[in-house]
C-alpha cells in the first residue's frame, strides 16, 4: 500500500518541541531558577535560556519547512515563491472553513460542478454512480471484474490539485492498437485496484496521489446493474443500452432499478450525509447518473433525515432517449418518484438563452433546452420546493455546460442559509 504523507502529525511534533523550548526558556528567565542557580553556584539559568532558545528556533524552522513541503506536494510539487505559498496557505485556511457539501450523481455534469465547488470549500464529498457499463469502463468491468472507473476518474481529476500534464495524461485516450478507446486514467485506477486489493482503497490512494480536495466515493461497492422499465412494459438491461433502446422504439422510461437490490452505501458516504450543510443531486443524466445513487439501500432515508437543505440541479439540455421533451418539473418528478415526494427543498434551473449556432449542434441530435412548463413553478411551490432561476449557461468549445462558479456560489449561499434572489 502507498505510504500516506501525514504533515499534520509531523508539524505537531515540531510544535511540541517548540513548546518545550518556551517552557525551558521561561524557567531560565524566572527568579525561582535564578535563586537556585546562585544557591548551587551553577549556570542553570544560562543553560536553560540557551537550550530553550535553540529548541524554539529549531522548532519554528522545521515546522515552516514541513509546511512548505506539504504545500508544494499539494500543488503538484511545483516551485513556488514565498508569496505563492502564503497565498495558498491563506486560501487553504479559508476553504477549510467552507460548508460541508455532499454532491450525488455522475457523468460530465458532476465533474463540471466539482471544479467550481473546490474554489469555495474543501469540505466536499462526491458520491458517484458505478452503474456504468459502456465504453472503456464497461470493458474493464467485464474483463477485470472491477467497478467501472470512468465517472470516478472524472470526479477525482475535477477535484485534483496537480500539474496540467498529469491531468492530460490521466485523460489521454489511446487511438491505436489493442488499447484503442481506452482511457489511461481508467487503466491507472485498474492497476491501483489490483495493488490495493479493493476498489475503495484504489480510489482513496489515487485521491492521495493527486492531492484531491475533499473525497470521492463510489455509491456502493456492489457490482450493480441498472435496469429500466419502459412505458410499453419492456425491460432494458444495462446503463448504456437504456437510451439506445428508448430511441429505437420511441418509448419513455417509467422507472429504473438496480440488481442486486441488496446493495448498500459506504459508511463514509452515510457519515458525510449526516454531517452535511448541503446535499446536492445532479447535474447529470437523470436516469443513468443521478437516480441510480438513490436506489442503494437506505440512502434516501439518510438524505431525508439529514438537516441539510436538499437541492436538485436540472440539466440544461434534454438527453435523447432518456429525457426527450422533459421540462424542469418532469425532471423533478423523476427524482421524487424514485425517492420520496418530500425529499427536495430547492430546484435550480437555467433560464439563460443558448446561442443559435451552438444550439443547432444539439437539436440535430434530438436534444432540446430544458424549459419551465407553463405550470411548473406553481406546482413546485405547491410541493414545498423553492425554484431558483438563473442564467447558468457556459459555452466552451461549442459545448453547453453549467457555469460552475455561479452555480457553486448559489449552492454555498444556500448552505450558509443566506437569502437568494430568484430571477
CSV table of C-alpha atoms in Angstrom, one decimal:
chain,number,residue,atom,x,y,z
A,1,UNK,CA,0.0,0.0,0.0
A,2,UNK,CA,1.2,3.5,-0.8
A,3,UNK,CA,2.6,5.3,2.3
A,4,UNK,CA,0.5,8.2,3.3
A,5,UNK,CA,2.1,11.5,3.9
A,6,UNK,CA,1.0,12.9,7.3
A,7,UNK,CA,2.1,16.6,7.5
A,8,UNK,CA,-0.2,17.4,10.5
A,9,UNK,CA,1.5,14.7,12.6
A,10,UNK,CA,5.0,15.9,11.7
A,11,UNK,CA,4.2,19.6,12.2
A,12,UNK,CA,2.6,18.9,15.5
A,13,UNK,CA,5.8,17.1,16.7
A,14,UNK,CA,7.9,20.2,15.9
A,15,UNK,CA,5.4,22.5,17.6
A,16,UNK,CA,5.5,20.3,20.7
A,17,UNK,CA,9.3,20.7,20.7
A,18,UNK,CA,8.9,24.4,20.4
A,19,UNK,CA,6.6,24.4,23.4
A,20,UNK,CA,9.2,22.6,25.4
A,21,UNK,CA,11.7,25.2,24.3
A,22,UNK,CA,9.4,28.0,25.5
A,23,UNK,CA,9.0,26.2,28.8
A,24,UNK,CA,12.7,25.9,29.3
A,25,UNK,CA,13.3,29.5,28.3
A,26,UNK,CA,10.7,30.7,30.8
A,27,UNK,CA,12.2,28.6,33.6
A,28,UNK,CA,15.6,30.1,32.7
A,29,UNK,CA,14.3,33.6,33.0
A,30,UNK,CA,12.4,33.1,36.2
A,31,UNK,CA,13.5,34.4,39.6
A,32,UNK,CA,13.0,31.0,41.1
A,33,UNK,CA,15.6,29.3,38.9
A,34,UNK,CA,17.9,32.3,39.3
A,35,UNK,CA,17.9,31.8,43.1
A,36,UNK,CA,18.6,28.1,42.6
A,37,UNK,CA,21.4,28.9,40.3
A,38,UNK,CA,23.0,31.2,42.9
A,39,UNK,CA,22.5,28.7,45.8
A,40,UNK,CA,24.1,25.9,43.9
A,41,UNK,CA,26.7,28.1,42.2
A,42,UNK,CA,25.7,26.7,38.7
A,43,UNK,CA,25.0,28.3,35.4
A,44,UNK,CA,21.5,26.7,35.3
A,45,UNK,CA,19.9,30.0,34.2
A,46,UNK,CA,22.2,30.5,31.2
A,47,UNK,CA,21.9,26.8,30.2
A,48,UNK,CA,18.1,26.8,30.2
A,49,UNK,CA,17.9,30.1,28.3
A,50,UNK,CA,20.3,28.8,25.6
A,51,UNK,CA,18.6,25.4,25.4
A,52,UNK,CA,15.1,26.9,25.2
A,53,UNK,CA,16.1,29.4,22.5
A,54,UNK,CA,17.8,26.7,20.4
A,55,UNK,CA,14.7,24.5,20.6
A,56,UNK,CA,12.3,27.3,19.7
A,57,UNK,CA,14.4,28.3,16.6
A,58,UNK,CA,14.8,24.6,15.6
A,59,UNK,CA,11.0,24.0,16.0
A,60,UNK,CA,10.0,27.1,14.0
A,61,UNK,CA,12.4,26.2,11.2
A,62,UNK,CA,11.3,22.6,10.9
A,63,UNK,CA,7.6,23.4,11.1
A,64,UNK,CA,8.0,26.0,8.4
A,65,UNK,CA,9.9,23.6,6.1
A,66,UNK,CA,7.3,20.9,6.6
A,67,UNK,CA,4.5,23.4,5.8
A,68,UNK,CA,6.4,24.3,2.6
A,69,UNK,CA,6.9,20.6,1.6
A,70,UNK,CA,3.2,20.0,2.2
A,71,UNK,CA,2.0,23.0,0.2
A,72,UNK,CA,4.4,22.1,-2.7
A,73,UNK,CA,3.2,18.5,-2.6
A,74,UNK,CA,-0.4,19.6,-2.7
A,75,UNK,CA,0.2,21.7,-5.7
A,76,UNK,CA,2.0,19.1,-7.8
A,77,UNK,CA,5.5,19.7,-6.4
A,78,UNK,CA,5.7,23.0,-8.2
A,79,UNK,CA,8.4,25.5,-7.5
A,80,UNK,CA,6.6,28.2,-5.5
A,81,UNK,CA,7.9,31.5,-4.2
A,82,UNK,CA,7.1,32.9,-0.8
A,83,UNK,CA,4.2,35.0,-2.0
A,84,UNK,CA,2.6,32.0,-3.8
A,85,UNK,CA,3.0,29.9,-0.6
A,86,UNK,CA,1.5,32.5,1.6
A,87,UNK,CA,-1.5,32.9,-0.8
A,88,UNK,CA,-2.0,29.1,-0.9
A,89,UNK,CA,-1.8,28.7,2.9
A,90,UNK,CA,-4.3,31.6,3.3
A,91,UNK,CA,-6.6,30.1,0.7
A,92,UNK,CA,-6.5,26.7,2.3
A,93,UNK,CA,-7.4,28.2,5.7
A,94,UNK,CA,-10.4,29.9,4.1
A,95,UNK,CA,-11.6,26.8,2.2
A,96,UNK,CA,-11.2,24.6,5.2
A,97,UNK,CA,-13.9,26.7,6.9
A,98,UNK,CA,-16.3,26.4,4.0
A,99,UNK,CA,-19.6,24.5,4.2
A,100,UNK,CA,-19.7,20.7,4.1
A,101,UNK,CA,-21.3,19.8,0.8
A,102,UNK,CA,-22.3,16.4,-0.5
A,103,UNK,CA,-22.8,16.1,-4.2
A,104,UNK,CA,-24.5,13.0,-5.6
A,105,UNK,CA,-24.5,12.0,-9.3
A,106,UNK,CA,-22.1,11.2,-12.1
A,107,UNK,CA,-21.0,12.0,-15.6
A,108,UNK,CA,-19.8,15.2,-17.1
A,109,UNK,CA,-22.3,17.4,-15.2
A,110,UNK,CA,-21.0,16.3,-11.8
A,111,UNK,CA,-17.3,16.8,-12.6
A,112,UNK,CA,-18.0,20.3,-14.0
A,113,UNK,CA,-19.8,21.3,-10.8
A,114,UNK,CA,-16.9,19.9,-8.6
A,115,UNK,CA,-14.4,22.1,-10.4
A,116,UNK,CA,-16.4,25.1,-9.4
A,117,UNK,CA,-17.1,24.0,-5.8
A,118,UNK,CA,-13.5,23.5,-4.9
A,119,UNK,CA,-13.0,27.2,-5.3
A,120,UNK,CA,-15.3,27.8,-2.4
A,121,UNK,CA,-14.8,24.9,0.1
A,122,UNK,CA,-12.5,22.0,0.7
A,123,UNK,CA,-15.2,20.1,2.6
A,124,UNK,CA,-16.6,18.3,-0.5
A,125,UNK,CA,-17.8,14.7,-0.7
A,126,UNK,CA,-18.8,13.4,-4.2
A,127,UNK,CA,-20.9,10.2,-4.2
A,128,UNK,CA,-20.6,8.8,-7.7
A,129,UNK,CA,-22.5,6.3,-9.6
A,130,UNK,CA,-20.9,2.9,-10.5
A,131,UNK,CA,-23.7,1.6,-12.8
A,132,UNK,CA,-21.8,2.5,-16.0
A,133,UNK,CA,-21.3,-0.5,-18.4
A,134,UNK,CA,-20.3,1.2,-21.6
A,135,UNK,CA,-17.1,2.3,-23.3
A,136,UNK,CA,-13.7,1.6,-21.8
A,137,UNK,CA,-15.2,1.4,-18.3
A,138,UNK,CA,-17.5,-1.3,-19.4
A,139,UNK,CA,-14.6,-3.3,-20.9
A,140,UNK,CA,-12.6,-3.1,-17.7
A,141,UNK,CA,-15.6,-4.0,-15.7
A,142,UNK,CA,-16.2,-7.1,-17.8
A,143,UNK,CA,-12.5,-8.2,-18.2
A,144,UNK,CA,-11.3,-7.5,-14.7
A,145,UNK,CA,-14.4,-7.8,-12.6
A,146,UNK,CA,-13.9,-4.3,-11.1
A,147,UNK,CA,-16.3,-1.5,-10.7
A,148,UNK,CA,-16.4,0.9,-13.6
A,149,UNK,CA,-13.8,3.7,-13.1
A,150,UNK,CA,-14.9,6.3,-15.7
A,151,UNK,CA,-17.1,8.6,-13.6
A,152,UNK,CA,-14.9,8.2,-10.5
A,153,UNK,CA,-11.9,9.2,-12.6
A,154,UNK,CA,-13.6,12.3,-13.9
A,155,UNK,CA,-14.5,13.4,-10.4
A,156,UNK,CA,-11.1,12.7,-8.9
A,157,UNK,CA,-9.5,14.9,-11.7
A,158,UNK,CA,-12.0,17.6,-11.2
A,159,UNK,CA,-11.0,17.9,-7.5
A,160,UNK,CA,-7.3,17.2,-8.0
A,161,UNK,CA,-4.5,19.7,-7.4
A,162,UNK,CA,-1.9,18.5,-9.9
A,163,UNK,CA,0.2,19.5,-12.9
A,164,UNK,CA,-1.7,20.1,-16.2
A,165,UNK,CA,0.5,17.5,-17.9
A,166,UNK,CA,-0.7,14.9,-15.3
A,167,UNK,CA,-4.3,15.7,-15.9
A,168,UNK,CA,-3.7,15.4,-19.7
A,169,UNK,CA,-2.0,12.0,-19.1
A,170,UNK,CA,-4.9,10.7,-17.0
A,171,UNK,CA,-7.4,12.0,-19.6
A,172,UNK,CA,-5.5,10.5,-22.5
A,173,UNK,CA,-7.4,8.0,-24.7
A,174,UNK,CA,-5.5,5.6,-26.8
A,175,UNK,CA,-6.3,5.9,-30.6
A,176,UNK,CA,-4.5,2.8,-31.9
A,177,UNK,CA,-3.7,-0.8,-31.2
A,178,UNK,CA,-5.4,-3.2,-28.7
A,179,UNK,CA,-5.9,-0.3,-26.2
A,180,UNK,CA,-7.8,1.8,-28.7
A,181,UNK,CA,-10.6,3.6,-27.0
A,182,UNK,CA,-9.2,3.0,-23.5
A,183,UNK,CA,-8.5,5.9,-21.2
A,184,UNK,CA,-5.2,5.9,-19.3
A,185,UNK,CA,-6.8,7.2,-16.1
A,186,UNK,CA,-9.1,4.2,-16.2
A,187,UNK,CA,-6.2,1.9,-16.6
A,188,UNK,CA,-4.4,3.7,-13.7
A,189,UNK,CA,-7.4,3.0,-11.4
A,190,UNK,CA,-7.5,-0.6,-12.6
A,191,UNK,CA,-3.8,-1.0,-11.7
A,192,UNK,CA,-4.4,0.6,-8.3
A,193,UNK,CA,-7.4,-1.7,-7.8
A,194,UNK,CA,-5.0,-4.7,-8.2
A,195,UNK,CA,-2.3,-3.1,-6.0
A,196,UNK,CA,-4.6,-2.0,-3.2
A,197,UNK,CA,-6.8,-5.1,-3.2
A,198,UNK,CA,-10.1,-3.2,-3.4
A,199,UNK,CA,-11.8,-0.5,-5.4
A,200,UNK,CA,-12.5,1.6,-2.3
A,201,UNK,CA,-8.8,1.7,-1.4
A,202,UNK,CA,-7.8,2.3,-5.0
A,203,UNK,CA,-10.0,5.4,-5.1
A,204,UNK,CA,-8.6,6.7,-1.8
A,205,UNK,CA,-4.9,6.2,-2.7
A,206,UNK,CA,-5.4,7.7,-6.2
A,207,UNK,CA,-7.0,10.7,-4.5
A,208,UNK,CA,-4.0,10.9,-2.1
A,209,UNK,CA,-1.5,10.8,-5.1
A,210,UNK,CA,-3.4,13.6,-6.9
A,211,UNK,CA,-3.9,15.7,-3.8
A,212,UNK,CA,-7.7,15.7,-4.2
A,213,UNK,CA,-9.7,18.4,-2.4
A,214,UNK,CA,-12.4,16.6,-0.4
A,215,UNK,CA,-13.4,13.0,-1.0
A,216,UNK,CA,-14.7,10.9,-4.0
A,217,UNK,CA,-16.7,7.8,-3.0
A,218,UNK,CA,-18.4,5.2,-5.2
A,219,UNK,CA,-22.2,4.9,-4.5
A,220,UNK,CA,-21.7,1.3,-3.5
A,221,UNK,CA,-19.1,-1.5,-3.7
A,222,UNK,CA,-21.6,-3.9,-5.1
A,223,UNK,CA,-21.4,-4.9,-8.8
A,224,UNK,CA,-24.7,-3.4,-9.6
A,225,UNK,CA,-26.5,-3.5,-13.0
A,226,UNK,CA,-29.0,-0.8,-14.0
A,227,UNK,CA,-32.4,-1.8,-15.5
A,228,UNK,CA,-35.2,0.3,-17.0
A,229,UNK,CA,-38.9,-0.5,-17.2
A,230,UNK,CA,-40.3,1.4,-20.2
A,231,UNK,CA,-43.8,2.8,-20.6
A,232,UNK,CA,-44.6,-0.1,-23.1
A,233,UNK,CA,-43.7,-2.6,-20.4
A,234,UNK,CA,-40.3,-3.7,-21.9
A,235,UNK,CA,-37.4,-4.2,-19.5
A,236,UNK,CA,-34.0,-3.0,-20.7
A,237,UNK,CA,-30.7,-4.1,-19.1
A,238,UNK,CA,-27.6,-2.0,-18.9
A,239,UNK,CA,-26.9,1.7,-18.4
A,240,UNK,CA,-25.6,2.1,-21.9
A,241,UNK,CA,-28.4,0.2,-23.6
A,242,UNK,CA,-31.3,2.1,-22.0
A,243,UNK,CA,-31.2,5.4,-24.0
A,244,UNK,CA,-30.4,3.4,-27.2
A,245,UNK,CA,-33.5,1.2,-26.8
A,246,UNK,CA,-35.7,4.1,-25.9
A,247,UNK,CA,-34.7,5.8,-29.1
A,248,UNK,CA,-35.2,2.7,-31.2
A,249,UNK,CA,-38.8,2.1,-30.1
A,250,UNK,CA,-39.7,5.7,-29.1
A,251,UNK,CA,-40.8,4.6,-25.6
A,252,UNK,CA,-40.2,6.6,-22.5
A,253,UNK,CA,-38.8,5.4,-19.2
A,254,UNK,CA,-41.3,4.5,-16.5
A,255,UNK,CA,-38.8,3.7,-13.8
A,256,UNK,CA,-35.3,2.4,-13.3
A,257,UNK,CA,-33.9,-0.1,-10.7
A,258,UNK,CA,-30.7,-1.9,-9.9
A,259,UNK,CA,-29.7,-5.5,-9.3
A,260,UNK,CA,-28.8,-6.8,-6.8
A,261,UNK,CA,-31.3,-5.0,-4.7
A,262,UNK,CA,-29.2,-5.7,-1.6
A,263,UNK,CA,-26.6,-3.0,-2.2
A,264,UNK,CA,-25.5,-0.6,0.5
A,265,UNK,CA,-23.7,2.7,0.6
A,266,UNK,CA,-20.2,3.2,2.1
A,267,UNK,CA,-20.1,4.1,5.8
A,268,UNK,CA,-18.1,7.3,4.8
A,269,UNK,CA,-20.9,8.3,2.5
A,270,UNK,CA,-23.5,8.0,5.2
A,271,UNK,CA,-21.3,9.9,7.7
A,272,UNK,CA,-20.8,12.7,5.1
A,273,UNK,CA,-24.6,12.9,4.5
A,274,UNK,CA,-25.3,13.1,8.3
A,275,UNK,CA,-22.7,15.9,8.8
A,276,UNK,CA,-23.6,17.8,5.6
A,277,UNK,CA,-24.5,21.5,5.4
A,278,UNK,CA,-26.0,20.9,1.9
A,279,UNK,CA,-26.9,17.9,-0.2
A,280,UNK,CA,-26.9,18.3,-4.0
A,281,UNK,CA,-28.3,16.0,-6.6
A,282,UNK,CA,-27.0,16.5,-10.2
A,283,UNK,CA,-26.5,17.9,-12.6
A,284,UNK,CA,-26.2,14.8,-14.8
A,285,UNK,CA,-28.1,12.2,-16.7
A,286,UNK,CA,-31.4,11.8,-14.8
A,287,UNK,CA,-32.0,8.1,-15.1
A,288,UNK,CA,-28.4,6.8,-15.6
A,289,UNK,CA,-26.3,9.1,-13.4
A,290,UNK,CA,-28.3,10.7,-10.7
A,291,UNK,CA,-31.2,8.4,-9.8
A,292,UNK,CA,-29.0,5.2,-9.6
A,293,UNK,CA,-27.4,6.6,-6.5
A,294,UNK,CA,-30.9,6.9,-4.9
A,295,UNK,CA,-31.6,3.2,-5.4
A,296,UNK,CA,-28.9,2.0,-3.0
A,297,UNK,CA,-30.5,0.7,0.2
A,298,UNK,CA,-31.1,3.3,3.0
A,299,UNK,CA,-29.6,6.2,1.1
A,300,UNK,CA,-32.9,8.1,0.5
A,301,UNK,CA,-33.8,7.8,4.2
A,302,UNK,CA,-30.4,9.1,5.2
A,303,UNK,CA,-30.7,12.0,2.9
A,304,UNK,CA,-34.2,12.8,4.1
A,305,UNK,CA,-33.2,12.6,7.8
A,306,UNK,CA,-30.3,15.0,7.3
A,307,UNK,CA,-30.9,18.5,8.5
A,308,UNK,CA,-29.1,19.9,5.4
A,309,UNK,CA,-31.1,21.5,2.6
A,310,UNK,CA,-31.6,19.2,-0.4
A,311,UNK,CA,-31.1,20.7,-3.8
A,312,UNK,CA,-31.6,19.3,-7.3
A,313,UNK,CA,-29.9,20.9,-10.3
A,314,UNK,CA,-31.7,20.2,-13.6
A,315,UNK,CA,-29.8,19.7,-16.8
A,316,UNK,CA,-29.6,22.5,-19.3
A,317,UNK,CA,-30.4,20.2,-22.3
A,318,UNK,CA,-32.6,17.1,-22.6
A,319,UNK,CA,-30.9,13.8,-23.4
A,320,UNK,CA,-32.1,11.8,-26.4
A,321,UNK,CA,-33.6,8.5,-25.5
A,322,UNK,CA,-33.7,9.4,-21.8
A,323,UNK,CA,-35.4,12.7,-21.1
A,324,UNK,CA,-36.9,13.7,-24.5
A,325,UNK,CA,-39.2,16.7,-24.2
A,326,UNK,CA,-38.8,16.8,-20.4
A,327,UNK,CA,-39.5,20.1,-18.6
A,328,UNK,CA,-38.0,21.1,-15.3
A,329,UNK,CA,-41.0,19.6,-13.5
A,330,UNK,CA,-40.6,16.3,-15.4
A,331,UNK,CA,-37.0,16.0,-14.1
A,332,UNK,CA,-38.2,16.7,-10.6
A,333,UNK,CA,-40.9,14.1,-10.8
A,334,UNK,CA,-38.3,11.6,-11.9
A,335,UNK,CA,-36.3,12.3,-8.8
A,336,UNK,CA,-39.3,12.2,-6.4
A,337,UNK,CA,-40.8,9.0,-7.9
A,338,UNK,CA,-37.6,7.2,-7.2
A,339,UNK,CA,-37.1,8.6,-3.7
A,340,UNK,CA,-40.0,10.3,-1.7
A,341,UNK,CA,-42.3,13.1,-2.6
A,342,UNK,CA,-40.9,15.4,0.1
A,343,UNK,CA,-37.2,14.9,-0.5
A,344,UNK,CA,-36.3,18.2,-2.1
A,345,UNK,CA,-36.1,21.7,-0.7
A,346,UNK,CA,-34.7,23.6,-3.8
A,347,UNK,CA,-34.5,23.2,-7.5
A,348,UNK,CA,-32.1,25.2,-9.6
A,349,UNK,CA,-33.0,25.7,-13.2
A,350,UNK,CA,-31.3,27.5,-16.1
A,351,UNK,CA,-33.3,30.4,-17.7
A,352,UNK,CA,-30.4,31.7,-19.9
A,353,UNK,CA,-30.8,31.6,-23.7
A,354,UNK,CA,-28.4,29.5,-25.8
A,355,UNK,CA,-26.8,31.0,-28.9
A,356,UNK,CA,-28.5,29.5,-32.0
A,357,UNK,CA,-25.2,28.5,-33.7
A,358,UNK,CA,-24.4,26.3,-30.7
A,359,UNK,CA,-28.0,25.1,-30.2
A,360,UNK,CA,-28.1,23.7,-33.8
A,361,UNK,CA,-25.5,21.1,-33.0
A,362,UNK,CA,-27.6,19.8,-30.2
A,363,UNK,CA,-31.0,19.9,-31.9
A,364,UNK,CA,-29.7,17.9,-34.8
A,365,UNK,CA,-29.0,15.1,-32.3
A,366,UNK,CA,-32.5,15.4,-30.9
A,367,UNK,CA,-31.6,17.4,-27.8
A,368,UNK,CA,-33.6,20.5,-26.6
A,369,UNK,CA,-33.3,23.0,-23.8
A,370,UNK,CA,-34.9,22.0,-20.6
A,371,UNK,CA,-37.5,24.7,-20.1
A,372,UNK,CA,-40.0,25.6,-17.4
A,373,UNK,CA,-43.5,24.4,-18.3
A,374,UNK,CA,-46.5,26.6,-18.1
A,375,UNK,CA,-47.4,25.4,-14.6
A,376,UNK,CA,-44.1,24.1,-13.4
A,377,UNK,CA,-43.3,26.9,-11.0
A,378,UNK,CA,-46.8,26.8,-9.4
A,379,UNK,CA,-46.7,23.0,-9.0
A,380,UNK,CA,-43.2,23.1,-7.5
A,381,UNK,CA,-44.4,25.7,-5.0
A,382,UNK,CA,-47.3,23.5,-4.0
A,383,UNK,CA,-44.9,20.7,-3.4
A,384,UNK,CA,-43.0,23.0,-1.0
A,385,UNK,CA,-40.0,23.2,-3.3
A,386,UNK,CA,-38.3,26.6,-3.9
A,387,UNK,CA,-37.3,27.3,-7.5
A,388,UNK,CA,-34.2,29.2,-8.2
A,389,UNK,CA,-34.0,30.5,-11.8
A,390,UNK,CA,-30.7,31.8,-13.1
A,391,UNK,CA,-28.7,32.2,-16.4
A,392,UNK,CA,-26.3,29.3,-15.9
A,393,UNK,CA,-25.1,28.9,-19.5
A,394,UNK,CA,-21.3,28.5,-20.1
A,395,UNK,CA,-20.2,27.7,-23.7
A,396,UNK,CA,-16.8,26.1,-24.0
A,397,UNK,CA,-15.6,24.8,-27.4
A,398,UNK,CA,-19.2,24.7,-28.6
A,399,UNK,CA,-20.2,22.5,-25.7
A,400,UNK,CA,-23.0,23.7,-23.4
A,401,UNK,CA,-22.1,23.4,-19.7
A,402,UNK,CA,-23.3,24.9,-16.4
A,403,UNK,CA,-21.4,27.9,-15.2
A,404,UNK,CA,-19.7,26.1,-12.4
A,405,UNK,CA,-18.6,29.2,-10.5
A,406,UNK,CA,-22.0,30.9,-10.5
A,407,UNK,CA,-23.7,27.6,-9.7
A,408,UNK,CA,-21.3,27.0,-6.8
A,409,UNK,CA,-21.9,30.5,-5.4
A,410,UNK,CA,-25.7,29.7,-5.3
A,411,UNK,CA,-25.1,26.4,-3.6
A,412,UNK,CA,-22.7,27.9,-1.0
A,413,UNK,CA,-25.3,30.7,-0.2
A,414,UNK,CA,-28.0,28.0,0.4
A,415,UNK,CA,-25.6,26.0,2.6
A,416,UNK,CA,-24.9,29.2,4.6
A,417,UNK,CA,-28.6,29.9,4.8
A,418,UNK,CA,-28.3,33.2,3.0
A,419,UNK,CA,-31.3,34.6,1.3
A,420,UNK,CA,-31.2,34.1,-2.5
A,421,UNK,CA,-32.9,36.3,-5.0
A,422,UNK,CA,-34.6,34.2,-7.7
A,423,UNK,CA,-34.5,35.9,-11.1
